[in-house]
mmCIF file of C-alpha atoms and ligand atoms in Angstrom:
data_model
loop_
_atom_site.group_PDB
_atom_site.id
_atom_site.type_symbol
_atom_site.label_atom_id
_atom_site.label_comp_id
_atom_site.label_asym_id
_atom_site.label_seq_id
_atom_site.Cartn_x
_atom_site.Cartn_y
_atom_site.Cartn_z
ATOM 1 C CA UNK A 1 0.121 -0.124 0.086
ATOM 2 C CA UNK A 2 0.843 3.741 -1.095
ATOM 3 C CA UNK A 3 0.489 6.975 0.942
ATOM 4 C CA UNK A 4 -2.565 7.833 2.307
ATOM 5 C CA UNK A 5 -3.370 11.412 1.645
ATOM 6 C CA UNK A 6 -6.509 13.332 2.674
ATOM 7 C CA UNK A 7 -8.215 16.415 0.876
ATOM 8 C CA UNK A 8 -10.545 18.643 2.652
ATOM 9 C CA UNK A 9 -11.876 21.801 0.293
ATOM 10 C CA UNK A 10 -13.212 24.431 1.712
ATOM 11 C CA UNK A 11 -13.512 28.308 1.269
ATOM 12 C CA UNK A 12 -11.551 28.796 4.206
ATOM 13 C CA UNK A 13 -12.396 32.597 4.552
ATOM 14 C CA UNK A 14 -10.918 32.529 7.290
ATOM 15 C CA UNK A 15 -9.783 29.288 8.543
ATOM 16 C CA UNK A 16 -11.069 28.002 12.121
ATOM 17 C CA UNK A 17 -10.729 25.887 14.884
ATOM 18 C CA UNK A 18 -13.595 23.801 13.527
ATOM 19 C CA UNK A 19 -11.458 23.238 10.320
ATOM 20 C CA UNK A 20 -8.272 22.086 12.157
ATOM 21 C CA UNK A 21 -9.419 19.869 14.662
ATOM 22 C CA UNK A 22 -11.909 18.248 13.071
ATOM 23 C CA UNK A 23 -9.232 17.487 9.895
ATOM 24 C CA UNK A 24 -6.847 16.315 12.374
ATOM 25 C CA UNK A 25 -8.720 14.211 13.913
ATOM 26 C CA UNK A 26 -9.641 12.482 10.679
ATOM 27 C CA UNK A 27 -6.000 12.329 9.756
ATOM 28 C CA UNK A 28 -5.013 10.638 13.513
ATOM 29 C CA UNK A 29 -8.461 7.961 12.559
ATOM 30 C CA UNK A 30 -7.080 6.809 8.946
ATOM 31 C CA UNK A 31 -3.588 7.053 9.541
ATOM 32 C CA UNK A 32 -3.011 9.752 7.048
ATOM 33 C CA UNK A 33 0.372 10.591 5.729
ATOM 34 C CA UNK A 34 -1.074 13.819 4.753
ATOM 35 C CA UNK A 35 -4.228 15.744 4.981
ATOM 36 C CA UNK A 36 -4.269 18.421 2.322
ATOM 37 C CA UNK A 37 -6.706 21.778 2.907
ATOM 38 C CA UNK A 38 -7.472 22.990 -0.532
ATOM 39 C CA UNK A 39 -8.980 26.286 -0.724
ATOM 40 C CA UNK A 40 -11.284 26.988 -3.228
ATOM 41 C CA UNK A 41 -11.232 29.676 -5.089
ATOM 42 C CA UNK A 42 -14.757 31.807 -5.189
ATOM 43 C CA UNK A 43 -17.032 33.770 -7.215
ATOM 44 C CA UNK A 44 -15.625 37.909 -6.280
ATOM 45 C CA UNK A 45 -18.793 38.440 -4.792
ATOM 46 C CA UNK A 46 -20.018 36.796 -1.973
ATOM 47 C CA UNK A 47 -22.173 39.304 -0.333
ATOM 48 C CA UNK A 48 -20.222 39.196 3.167
ATOM 49 C CA UNK A 49 -16.856 40.650 3.625
ATOM 50 C CA UNK A 50 -14.325 37.928 2.358
ATOM 51 C CA UNK A 51 -10.763 38.378 1.898
ATOM 52 C CA UNK A 52 -8.844 37.772 -1.407
ATOM 53 C CA UNK A 53 -7.902 34.226 -2.410
ATOM 54 C CA UNK A 54 -4.097 35.252 -1.461
ATOM 55 C CA UNK A 55 -5.015 35.688 2.058
ATOM 56 C CA UNK A 56 -6.855 32.995 2.481
ATOM 57 C CA UNK A 57 -4.239 30.878 1.347
ATOM 58 C CA UNK A 58 -1.692 32.629 3.385
ATOM 59 C CA UNK A 59 -3.296 32.125 6.585
ATOM 60 C CA UNK A 60 -3.902 28.306 5.701
ATOM 61 C CA UNK A 61 -0.577 28.436 5.082
ATOM 62 C CA UNK A 62 -0.049 29.661 9.220
ATOM 63 C CA UNK A 63 -2.337 27.779 10.137
ATOM 64 C CA UNK A 64 -1.175 24.425 9.537
ATOM 65 C CA UNK A 65 2.853 25.439 9.233
ATOM 66 C CA UNK A 66 3.372 23.445 12.410
ATOM 67 C CA UNK A 67 1.003 20.676 12.398
ATOM 68 C CA UNK A 68 1.960 17.598 10.390
ATOM 69 C CA UNK A 69 0.207 15.867 8.915
ATOM 70 C CA UNK A 70 -1.973 18.761 7.966
ATOM 71 C CA UNK A 71 -0.731 20.733 4.532
ATOM 72 C CA UNK A 72 -2.356 23.304 2.114
ATOM 73 C CA UNK A 73 -2.959 22.836 -1.375
ATOM 74 C CA UNK A 74 -3.157 25.981 -3.556
ATOM 75 C CA UNK A 75 -4.077 24.052 -7.288
ATOM 76 C CA UNK A 76 -7.244 25.783 -6.956
ATOM 77 C CA UNK A 77 -6.632 29.294 -6.489
ATOM 78 C CA UNK A 78 -5.343 31.399 -8.807
ATOM 79 C CA UNK A 79 -8.068 30.587 -11.715
ATOM 80 C CA UNK A 80 -10.958 32.682 -12.457
ATOM 81 C CA UNK A 81 -13.375 29.860 -12.041
ATOM 82 C CA UNK A 82 -14.413 27.575 -9.142
ATOM 83 C CA UNK A 83 -12.989 24.325 -10.147
ATOM 84 C CA UNK A 84 -14.678 21.381 -10.020
ATOM 85 C CA UNK A 85 -13.963 18.364 -7.400
ATOM 86 C CA UNK A 86 -13.285 16.150 -10.279
ATOM 87 C CA UNK A 87 -10.807 17.952 -11.741
ATOM 88 C CA UNK A 88 -9.204 18.410 -8.198
ATOM 89 C CA UNK A 89 -8.876 15.149 -8.009
ATOM 90 C CA UNK A 90 -7.548 13.962 -11.513
ATOM 91 C CA UNK A 91 -4.911 16.262 -11.076
ATOM 92 C CA UNK A 92 -4.034 15.317 -7.835
ATOM 93 C CA UNK A 93 -3.839 11.432 -9.295
ATOM 94 C CA UNK A 94 -1.924 12.322 -12.020
ATOM 95 C CA UNK A 95 0.752 13.250 -9.047
ATOM 96 C CA UNK A 96 0.704 10.139 -7.095
ATOM 97 C CA UNK A 97 1.705 6.643 -7.444
ATOM 98 C CA UNK A 98 -1.449 4.035 -8.474
ATOM 99 C CA UNK A 99 -1.436 2.099 -4.793
ATOM 100 C CA UNK A 100 -1.184 6.036 -3.178
ATOM 101 C CA UNK A 101 -4.958 5.655 -1.263
ATOM 102 C CA UNK A 102 -6.714 9.533 -1.694
ATOM 103 C CA UNK A 103 -9.636 10.131 0.890
ATOM 104 C CA UNK A 104 -12.482 13.048 0.416
ATOM 105 C CA UNK A 105 -13.466 14.380 2.961
ATOM 106 C CA UNK A 106 -17.120 15.629 2.892
ATOM 107 C CA UNK A 107 -19.903 16.833 5.191
ATOM 108 C CA UNK A 108 -22.895 15.244 5.122
ATOM 109 C CA UNK A 109 -25.223 18.152 3.841
ATOM 110 C CA UNK A 110 -22.377 18.311 0.797
ATOM 111 C CA UNK A 111 -22.353 14.136 0.323
ATOM 112 C CA UNK A 112 -26.361 14.446 0.052
ATOM 113 C CA UNK A 113 -25.797 17.329 -2.602
ATOM 114 C CA UNK A 114 -23.568 14.970 -4.887
ATOM 115 C CA UNK A 115 -25.911 14.369 -7.728
ATOM 116 C CA UNK A 116 -26.035 18.027 -8.501
ATOM 117 C CA UNK A 117 -22.050 18.037 -9.213
ATOM 118 C CA UNK A 118 -20.344 17.837 -12.227
ATOM 119 C CA UNK A 119 -19.678 14.009 -13.426
ATOM 120 C CA UNK A 120 -19.598 12.822 -9.684
ATOM 121 C CA UNK A 121 -20.051 9.515 -10.759
ATOM 122 C CA UNK A 122 -16.396 9.498 -11.343
ATOM 123 C CA UNK A 123 -15.776 10.798 -8.578
ATOM 124 C CA UNK A 124 -15.109 7.096 -6.722
ATOM 125 C CA UNK A 125 -12.936 5.984 -9.721
ATOM 126 C CA UNK A 126 -10.111 8.511 -8.369
ATOM 127 C CA UNK A 127 -10.536 8.065 -4.212
ATOM 128 C CA UNK A 128 -12.629 6.909 -1.032
ATOM 129 C CA UNK A 129 -15.115 8.943 0.441
ATOM 130 C CA UNK A 130 -15.115 9.958 4.174
ATOM 131 C CA UNK A 131 -18.769 11.293 5.231
ATOM 132 C CA UNK A 132 -18.268 13.572 8.328
ATOM 133 C CA UNK A 133 -21.519 13.284 10.399
ATOM 134 C CA UNK A 134 -22.570 14.154 13.597
ATOM 135 C CA UNK A 135 -23.333 11.695 15.997
ATOM 136 C CA UNK A 136 -26.868 12.908 16.824
ATOM 137 C CA UNK A 137 -27.760 13.155 12.558
ATOM 138 C CA UNK A 138 -30.815 12.161 10.983
ATOM 139 C CA UNK A 139 -29.963 10.309 7.826
ATOM 140 C CA UNK A 140 -31.767 10.526 5.070
ATOM 141 C CA UNK A 141 -29.798 9.802 1.947
ATOM 142 C CA UNK A 142 -31.745 10.888 -1.395
ATOM 143 C CA UNK A 143 -32.705 8.221 -3.471
ATOM 144 C CA UNK A 144 -30.398 9.522 -5.955
ATOM 145 C CA UNK A 145 -27.513 7.752 -3.618
ATOM 146 C CA UNK A 146 -29.116 4.885 -2.173
ATOM 147 C CA UNK A 147 -27.788 2.627 -4.806
ATOM 148 C CA UNK A 148 -24.597 3.870 -4.339
ATOM 149 C CA UNK A 149 -24.195 3.785 -0.923
ATOM 150 C CA UNK A 150 -25.507 0.291 -1.110
ATOM 151 C CA UNK A 151 -23.078 -0.761 -3.586
ATOM 152 C CA UNK A 152 -20.168 1.033 -1.744
ATOM 153 C CA UNK A 153 -19.916 2.117 1.857
ATOM 154 C CA UNK A 154 -18.534 -0.040 4.607
ATOM 155 C CA UNK A 155 -19.659 -0.179 7.681
ATOM 156 C CA UNK A 156 -16.027 -0.604 9.716
ATOM 157 C CA UNK A 157 -14.273 2.865 8.129
ATOM 158 C CA UNK A 158 -11.035 0.934 8.787
ATOM 159 C CA UNK A 159 -11.887 -1.660 6.330
ATOM 160 C CA UNK A 160 -11.648 0.796 3.665
ATOM 161 C CA UNK A 161 -9.299 -1.076 0.918
ATOM 162 C CA UNK A 162 -7.506 -0.187 -1.967
ATOM 163 C CA UNK A 163 -6.600 3.642 -3.287
ATOM 164 C CA UNK A 164 -10.671 4.139 -3.930
ATOM 165 C CA UNK A 165 -13.745 3.370 -4.675
ATOM 166 C CA UNK A 166 -15.791 3.042 -1.457
ATOM 167 C CA UNK A 167 -17.596 5.420 1.294
ATOM 168 C CA UNK A 168 -17.361 5.505 4.979
ATOM 169 C CA UNK A 169 -18.906 7.131 7.525
ATOM 170 C CA UNK A 170 -16.831 9.377 10.146
ATOM 171 C CA UNK A 171 -18.791 9.595 13.432
ATOM 172 C CA UNK A 172 -17.784 13.350 14.535
ATOM 173 C CA UNK A 173 -19.176 16.437 16.934
ATOM 174 C CA UNK A 174 -18.053 19.390 15.228
ATOM 175 C CA UNK A 175 -16.896 22.146 17.234
ATOM 176 C CA UNK A 176 -19.609 24.655 16.914
ATOM 177 C CA UNK A 177 -17.585 27.484 15.122
ATOM 178 C CA UNK A 178 -18.042 28.898 11.481
ATOM 179 C CA UNK A 179 -16.200 31.363 9.380
ATOM 180 C CA UNK A 180 -19.321 33.115 8.871
ATOM 181 C CA UNK A 181 -19.499 34.038 12.783
ATOM 182 C CA UNK A 182 -16.203 34.891 13.099
ATOM 183 C CA UNK A 183 -16.168 37.494 10.057
ATOM 184 C CA UNK A 184 -19.526 38.882 11.748
ATOM 185 C CA UNK A 185 -17.340 39.016 15.230
ATOM 186 C CA UNK A 186 -14.596 40.453 13.464
ATOM 187 C CA UNK A 187 -16.773 43.207 11.940
ATOM 188 C CA UNK A 188 -18.058 44.432 15.075
ATOM 189 C CA UNK A 189 -15.136 44.746 16.683
ATOM 190 C CA UNK A 190 -14.974 41.580 18.916
ATOM 191 C CA UNK A 191 -12.250 39.157 19.231
ATOM 192 C CA UNK A 192 -11.800 35.892 17.715
ATOM 193 C CA UNK A 193 -9.029 34.979 20.257
ATOM 194 C CA UNK A 194 -9.076 30.728 20.437
ATOM 195 C CA UNK A 195 -11.387 30.625 17.471
ATOM 196 C CA UNK A 196 -8.598 30.467 14.892
ATOM 197 C CA UNK A 197 -5.355 29.867 15.876
ATOM 198 C CA UNK A 198 -3.093 33.128 17.482
ATOM 199 C CA UNK A 199 -1.018 32.785 13.903
ATOM 200 C CA UNK A 200 -4.268 33.536 12.028
ATOM 201 C CA UNK A 201 -5.506 36.181 14.443
ATOM 202 C CA UNK A 202 -2.185 37.927 13.724
ATOM 203 C CA UNK A 203 -2.656 37.519 10.161
ATOM 204 C CA UNK A 204 -6.043 38.820 10.475
ATOM 205 C CA UNK A 205 -4.841 41.869 12.817
ATOM 206 C CA UNK A 206 -1.594 42.522 10.577
ATOM 207 C CA UNK A 207 -3.661 42.916 7.197
ATOM 208 C CA UNK A 208 -7.208 44.514 8.754
ATOM 209 C CA UNK A 209 -8.892 41.535 7.524
ATOM 210 C CA UNK A 210 -12.831 41.756 7.840
ATOM 211 C CA UNK A 211 -13.262 44.612 9.508
ATOM 212 C CA UNK A 212 -16.559 46.798 8.506
ATOM 213 C CA UNK A 213 -15.444 49.884 6.699
ATOM 214 C CA UNK A 214 -15.328 53.125 8.528
HETATM 215 P P1 ATP B 301 -18.771 29.827 5.826
HETATM 216 O O1 ATP B 301 -19.343 29.802 7.937
HETATM 217 O O2 ATP B 301 -18.132 31.152 5.607
HETATM 218 O O3 ATP B 301 -19.767 29.198 5.204
HETATM 219 P P2 ATP B 301 -17.565 27.435 7.272
HETATM 220 O O4 ATP B 301 -17.011 27.665 8.444
HETATM 221 O O5 ATP B 301 -18.600 25.992 7.023
HETATM 222 O O6 ATP B 301 -17.591 28.649 6.114
HETATM 223 P P3 ATP B 301 -16.020 26.230 4.901
HETATM 224 O O7 ATP B 301 -14.551 26.524 4.184
HETATM 225 O O8 ATP B 301 -17.209 26.303 4.285
HETATM 226 O O9 ATP B 301 -15.941 26.833 6.568
HETATM 227 O O10 ATP B 301 -15.738 24.675 5.585
HETATM 228 C C1 ATP B 301 -15.182 23.947 4.543
HETATM 229 C C2 ATP B 301 -15.039 22.317 5.121
HETATM 230 O O11 ATP B 301 -14.857 22.395 6.913
HETATM 231 C C3 ATP B 301 -16.444 21.703 5.232
HETATM 232 O O12 ATP B 301 -16.358 20.974 4.444
HETATM 233 C C4 ATP B 301 -17.097 21.963 6.094
HETATM 234 O O13 ATP B 301 -17.850 21.214 6.224
HETATM 235 C C5 ATP B 301 -15.596 22.019 7.087
HETATM 236 N N1 ATP B 301 -16.014 22.559 8.757
HETATM 237 C C6 ATP B 301 -16.694 24.178 8.173
HETATM 238 N N2 ATP B 301 -17.261 24.326 9.939
HETATM 239 C C7 ATP B 301 -16.778 23.097 10.558
HETATM 240 C C8 ATP B 301 -16.709 23.120 12.011
HETATM 241 N N3 ATP B 301 -16.794 23.488 12.820
HETATM 242 N N4 ATP B 301 -16.177 21.605 12.622
HETATM 243 C C9 ATP B 301 -15.842 20.407 11.685
HETATM 244 N N5 ATP B 301 -15.927 20.858 9.887
HETATM 245 C C10 ATP B 301 -16.229 21.940 9.498
#
């Protein structure tokens, strides 16, 4: 068996302890050699105070600098349009050995939306999917995913085999923090200390990010 590489996409506007703690727990549970945080490019107008791709990338870099096995992968930035996940997976696969395992982390909500994704039926050709689920969640998968779940899910996540092709559920209680909450706190002049790593807070302050316009 080759290396085990996890992938967590997100806006990371900004990256916070919810992302980092969740990612670290999955990395430990699956003995990942590396878990790449992949900042997504986003349309220029989101209706909220948001930071540039360069700032979002720099904050993730600050956050994971001394936290192996977490790393940053900037391949989706520097393009004007958002990347499709299938393209990102194909591009990652092109750099890996055939026996390297790829593990795509998806929250339950994102997983349920899979049938709307570009070429979604090919995703499992390239990776395993780890569905992050809250222990208390109600799970009713959309009809379009029932066959896939019946055929591809394994009940014991540790039993995932090969470099891809299977689905496992990871039961995790997320920390109650969101990037939206952090942006709102900053815009109203409040502290976000302990919600983001100190290095990220220092970056936010040094660059005056998320402040309400005067
Ligand atoms: P926003 O509030 O701007 O929508 P967010 O905090 O949800 O942002 P994203 O960048 O959209 O952050 O999230 C990237 C990924 O991290 C998603 O898969 C999301 O489910 C997951 N995630 C977000 N918040 C948490 C959290 N508190 N704990 C664990 N995972 C999280």
